[in-house]
Amino acid sequence: MIQIKVVNKGHQRLPEYATSQSAGMDLRANLDGPVVLRPLERRLIPTGLHIALPPGFEAQVRPRSGLALKHGITVLNTPGTVDADYRGEIGVVLINLSDTDFVVNDGERIAQMVIARHEQGLLVEVEVLDATERGEGGYGHTGVK
């Protein structure tokens, strides 16, 4: 388990894993009052959290399945990426994909944050790529089985 430095400028407790096998920890809304998300409306919801990740890591902000299934609420830029050198507040871009208003309350679990390793790649320009069985077959190339 890696250590992640955090400054909590909000009034919510720090995110934590719900179980010993959880991949993500819940992020909570840090609000002065309720925020109404109308159908198809998107809003940046603050968490009050600022983190410092070690190099080679990112924090991925992902939707909560319960909010998605029960209310049609999801994270618009999913997964949202928090880079290791970002020191600003973690915000969650929520969107209401339902046909009814949804109220985001202070302290509500609005997303989950997954810590993941990543690598940077070096692009090397070439004239041609090696051939594969798939080739240029794109979306739906394998057909219906």
PDB file of C-alpha atoms in Angstrom:
ATOM      1  CA  MET A   1       0.000   0.000   0.000  1.00  0.00           C
ATOM      2  CA  ILE A   2       1.428   3.385  -1.003  1.00  0.00           C
ATOM      3  CA  GLN A   3       1.184   6.461   1.160  1.00  0.00           C
ATOM      4  CA  ILE A   4      -0.616   9.455  -0.318  1.00  0.00           C
ATOM      5  CA  LYS A   5      -0.272  12.857   1.288  1.00  0.00           C
ATOM      6  CA  VAL A   6      -3.613  14.641   1.603  1.00  0.00           C
ATOM      7  CA  VAL A   7      -4.737  18.087   2.686  1.00  0.00           C
ATOM      8  CA  ASN A   8      -8.397  18.153   3.626  1.00  0.00           C
ATOM      9  CA  LYS A   9      -9.687  21.717   3.213  1.00  0.00           C
ATOM     10  CA  GLY A  10     -13.258  20.493   3.490  1.00  0.00           C
ATOM     11  CA  HIS A  11     -15.357  19.327   6.393  1.00  0.00           C
ATOM     12  CA  GLN A  12     -15.852  15.688   5.366  1.00  0.00           C
ATOM     13  CA  ARG A  13     -13.832  12.788   6.724  1.00  0.00           C
ATOM     14  CA  LEU A  14     -11.073  11.362   4.544  1.00  0.00           C
ATOM     15  CA  PRO A  15     -12.050   8.798   1.909  1.00  0.00           C
ATOM     16  CA  GLU A  16     -11.615   5.183   2.932  1.00  0.00           C
ATOM     17  CA  TYR A  17     -12.049   1.717   1.488  1.00  0.00           C
ATOM     18  CA  ALA A  18     -15.371   0.092   2.420  1.00  0.00           C
ATOM     19  CA  THR A  19     -13.841  -3.410   2.537  1.00  0.00           C
ATOM     20  CA  SER A  20     -10.375  -4.937   2.518  1.00  0.00           C
ATOM     21  CA  GLN A  21     -10.839  -5.910  -1.159  1.00  0.00           C
ATOM     22  CA  SER A  22     -12.305  -2.605  -2.417  1.00  0.00           C
ATOM     23  CA  ALA A  23     -10.520  -1.091  -5.417  1.00  0.00           C
ATOM     24  CA  GLY A  24     -11.883   2.408  -4.857  1.00  0.00           C
ATOM     25  CA  MET A  25     -12.499   4.690  -1.923  1.00  0.00           C
ATOM     26  CA  ASP A  26     -15.623   6.838  -1.811  1.00  0.00           C
ATOM     27  CA  LEU A  27     -15.367  10.577  -2.444  1.00  0.00           C
ATOM     28  CA  ARG A  28     -17.903  12.777  -0.655  1.00  0.00           C
ATOM     29  CA  ALA A  29     -19.474  16.051  -1.734  1.00  0.00           C
ATOM     30  CA  ASN A  30     -18.148  18.993   0.260  1.00  0.00           C
ATOM     31  CA  LEU A  31     -20.957  21.527  -0.054  1.00  0.00           C
ATOM     32  CA  ASP A  32     -22.366  24.512   1.826  1.00  0.00           C
ATOM     33  CA  GLY A  33     -25.869  23.442   0.807  1.00  0.00           C
ATOM     34  CA  PRO A  34     -27.721  21.065  -1.504  1.00  0.00           C
ATOM     35  CA  VAL A  35     -27.025  21.209  -5.261  1.00  0.00           C
ATOM     36  CA  VAL A  36     -29.849  20.336  -7.657  1.00  0.00           C
ATOM     37  CA  LEU A  37     -28.838  18.583 -10.864  1.00  0.00           C
ATOM     38  CA  ARG A  38     -31.601  18.935 -13.431  1.00  0.00           C
ATOM     39  CA  PRO A  39     -31.950  16.348 -16.235  1.00  0.00           C
ATOM     40  CA  LEU A  40     -28.879  16.459 -18.525  1.00  0.00           C
ATOM     41  CA  GLU A  41     -27.226  19.097 -16.320  1.00  0.00           C
ATOM     42  CA  ARG A  42     -23.589  18.726 -15.321  1.00  0.00           C
ATOM     43  CA  ARG A  43     -21.838  20.351 -12.371  1.00  0.00           C
ATOM     44  CA  LEU A  44     -18.395  20.294 -10.805  1.00  0.00           C
ATOM     45  CA  ILE A  45     -18.879  19.053  -7.248  1.00  0.00           C
ATOM     46  CA  PRO A  46     -16.063  19.899  -4.804  1.00  0.00           C
ATOM     47  CA  THR A  47     -14.570  17.376  -2.374  1.00  0.00           C
ATOM     48  CA  GLY A  48     -12.256  19.657  -0.370  1.00  0.00           C
ATOM     49  CA  LEU A  49      -9.397  17.193  -0.975  1.00  0.00           C
ATOM     50  CA  HIS A  50      -5.919  17.962  -2.317  1.00  0.00           C
ATOM     51  CA  ILE A  51      -3.488  15.062  -2.786  1.00  0.00           C
ATOM     52  CA  ALA A  52       0.150  14.451  -3.661  1.00  0.00           C
ATOM     53  CA  LEU A  53       0.624  11.169  -5.487  1.00  0.00           C
ATOM     54  CA  PRO A  54       4.035   9.581  -5.963  1.00  0.00           C
ATOM     55  CA  PRO A  55       5.461   9.709  -9.508  1.00  0.00           C
ATOM     56  CA  GLY A  56       4.133   6.863 -11.654  1.00  0.00           C
ATOM     57  CA  PHE A  57       0.665   6.931 -10.042  1.00  0.00           C
ATOM     58  CA  GLU A  58      -2.669   8.520 -10.902  1.00  0.00           C
ATOM     59  CA  ALA A  59      -5.981   8.747  -9.115  1.00  0.00           C
ATOM     60  CA  GLN A  60      -8.935   7.707 -11.270  1.00  0.00           C
ATOM     61  CA  VAL A  61     -12.300   9.245 -10.392  1.00  0.00           C
ATOM     62  CA  ARG A  62     -15.103   6.871 -11.345  1.00  0.00           C
ATOM     63  CA  PRO A  63     -18.888   6.685 -10.986  1.00  0.00           C
ATOM     64  CA  ARG A  64     -20.620   4.903  -8.131  1.00  0.00           C
ATOM     65  CA  SER A  65     -22.723   2.057  -9.487  1.00  0.00           C
ATOM     66  CA  GLY A  66     -25.611   2.673  -7.062  1.00  0.00           C
ATOM     67  CA  LEU A  67     -26.022   6.310  -8.152  1.00  0.00           C
ATOM     68  CA  ALA A  68     -25.862   5.268 -11.794  1.00  0.00           C
ATOM     69  CA  LEU A  69     -28.431   2.477 -11.505  1.00  0.00           C
ATOM     70  CA  LYS A  70     -30.876   4.084  -9.091  1.00  0.00           C
ATOM     71  CA  HIS A  71     -30.689   7.722 -10.208  1.00  0.00           C
ATOM     72  CA  GLY A  72     -28.912   7.969 -13.587  1.00  0.00           C
ATOM     73  CA  ILE A  73     -26.054   9.973 -12.038  1.00  0.00           C
ATOM     74  CA  THR A  74     -22.575   9.381 -13.420  1.00  0.00           C
ATOM     75  CA  VAL A  75     -19.150  10.990 -13.738  1.00  0.00           C
ATOM     76  CA  LEU A  76     -19.014  12.762 -17.088  1.00  0.00           C
ATOM     77  CA  ASN A  77     -15.297  12.400 -17.849  1.00  0.00           C
ATOM     78  CA  THR A  78     -14.985   8.866 -16.604  1.00  0.00           C
ATOM     79  CA  PRO A  79     -12.519   7.963 -15.490  1.00  0.00           C
ATOM     80  CA  GLY A  80     -11.310  11.401 -14.535  1.00  0.00           C
ATOM     81  CA  THR A  81      -7.563  11.472 -14.003  1.00  0.00           C
ATOM     82  CA  VAL A  82      -5.746  13.223 -11.168  1.00  0.00           C
ATOM     83  CA  ASP A  83      -2.082  13.471 -12.172  1.00  0.00           C
ATOM     84  CA  ALA A  84       0.770  13.039  -9.706  1.00  0.00           C
ATOM     85  CA  ASP A  85       1.827  16.679 -10.090  1.00  0.00           C
ATOM     86  CA  TYR A  86      -1.676  18.184  -9.592  1.00  0.00           C
ATOM     87  CA  ARG A  87      -2.144  19.948  -6.262  1.00  0.00           C
ATOM     88  CA  GLY A  88      -5.541  21.577  -6.739  1.00  0.00           C
ATOM     89  CA  GLU A  89      -8.814  20.443  -5.248  1.00  0.00           C
ATOM     90  CA  ILE A  90     -10.261  17.182  -6.528  1.00  0.00           C
ATOM     91  CA  GLY A  91     -13.583  17.957  -8.158  1.00  0.00           C
ATOM     92  CA  VAL A  92     -16.096  15.492  -9.571  1.00  0.00           C
ATOM     93  CA  VAL A  93     -17.961  16.323 -12.792  1.00  0.00           C
ATOM     94  CA  LEU A  94     -21.401  14.809 -12.202  1.00  0.00           C
ATOM     95  CA  ILE A  95     -24.123  14.603 -14.849  1.00  0.00           C
ATOM     96  CA  ASN A  96     -27.768  13.703 -14.429  1.00  0.00           C
ATOM     97  CA  LEU A  97     -28.791  11.339 -17.233  1.00  0.00           C
ATOM     98  CA  SER A  98     -32.245  10.740 -15.771  1.00  0.00           C
ATOM     99  CA  ASP A  99     -35.495  12.565 -16.508  1.00  0.00           C
ATOM    100  CA  THR A 100     -35.912  13.886 -12.955  1.00  0.00           C
ATOM    101  CA  ASP A 101     -34.033  16.325 -10.736  1.00  0.00           C
ATOM    102  CA  PHE A 102     -31.383  14.866  -8.432  1.00  0.00           C
ATOM    103  CA  VAL A 103     -30.239  16.582  -5.247  1.00  0.00           C
ATOM    104  CA  VAL A 104     -26.583  16.248  -4.244  1.00  0.00           C
ATOM    105  CA  ASN A 105     -26.320  16.726  -0.489  1.00  0.00           C
ATOM    106  CA  ASP A 106     -23.310  17.664   1.593  1.00  0.00           C
ATOM    107  CA  GLY A 107     -21.422  14.528   2.620  1.00  0.00           C
ATOM    108  CA  GLU A 108     -23.040  12.330  -0.031  1.00  0.00           C
ATOM    109  CA  ARG A 109     -20.817   9.676  -1.587  1.00  0.00           C
ATOM    110  CA  ILE A 110     -20.653  10.899  -5.190  1.00  0.00           C
ATOM    111  CA  ALA A 111     -17.809   8.964  -6.811  1.00  0.00           C
ATOM    112  CA  GLN A 112     -14.999   6.559  -6.102  1.00  0.00           C
ATOM    113  CA  MET A 113     -11.282   7.118  -6.416  1.00  0.00           C
ATOM    114  CA  VAL A 114      -8.970   4.336  -7.583  1.00  0.00           C
ATOM    115  CA  ILE A 115      -5.198   4.694  -7.230  1.00  0.00           C
ATOM    116  CA  ALA A 116      -3.386   3.158 -10.214  1.00  0.00           C
ATOM    117  CA  ARG A 117       0.140   2.823 -11.513  1.00  0.00           C
ATOM    118  CA  HIS A 118       0.842   4.087 -15.008  1.00  0.00           C
ATOM    119  CA  GLU A 119       3.715   4.365 -17.424  1.00  0.00           C
ATOM    120  CA  GLN A 120       4.602   7.142 -19.799  1.00  0.00           C
ATOM    121  CA  GLY A 121       5.284   6.131 -23.371  1.00  0.00           C
ATOM    122  CA  LEU A 122       7.747   7.495 -25.863  1.00  0.00           C
ATOM    123  CA  LEU A 123       6.244   7.826 -29.343  1.00  0.00           C
ATOM    124  CA  VAL A 124       8.638   6.741 -32.083  1.00  0.00           C
ATOM    125  CA  GLU A 125       7.558   7.743 -35.566  1.00  0.00           C
ATOM    126  CA  VAL A 126       7.861   5.005 -38.218  1.00  0.00           C
ATOM    127  CA  GLU A 127       6.699   4.619 -41.826  1.00  0.00           C
ATOM    128  CA  VAL A 128       4.720   1.383 -41.322  1.00  0.00           C
ATOM    129  CA  LEU A 129       3.480  -0.775 -38.441  1.00  0.00           C
ATOM    130  CA  ASP A 130       3.947  -4.508 -38.103  1.00  0.00           C
ATOM    131  CA  ALA A 131       1.087  -6.684 -39.419  1.00  0.00           C
ATOM    132  CA  THR A 132      -1.315  -8.481 -37.058  1.00  0.00           C
ATOM    133  CA  GLU A 133      -4.201 -10.885 -37.500  1.00  0.00           C
ATOM    134  CA  ARG A 134      -6.670  -8.135 -36.584  1.00  0.00           C
ATOM    135  CA  GLY A 135      -5.068  -5.489 -38.752  1.00  0.00           C
ATOM    136  CA  GLU A 136      -7.235  -2.380 -39.056  1.00  0.00           C
ATOM    137  CA  GLY A 137     -10.438  -4.103 -37.888  1.00  0.00           C
ATOM    138  CA  GLY A 138     -12.173  -1.563 -35.648  1.00  0.00           C
ATOM    139  CA  TYR A 139     -15.454  -1.341 -33.770  1.00  0.00           C
ATOM    140  CA  GLY A 140     -17.560  -4.449 -34.234  1.00  0.00           C
ATOM    141  CA  HIS A 141     -14.993  -6.106 -36.487  1.00  0.00           C
ATOM    142  CA  THR A 142     -15.544  -9.560 -34.968  1.00  0.00           C
ATOM    143  CA  GLY A 143     -19.276  -9.521 -35.787  1.00  0.00           C
ATOM    144  CA  VAL A 144     -22.100 -11.031 -33.753  1.00  0.00           C
ATOM    145  CA  LYS A 145     -21.538 -14.499 -32.330  1.00  0.00           C
TER     146      LYS A 145
END
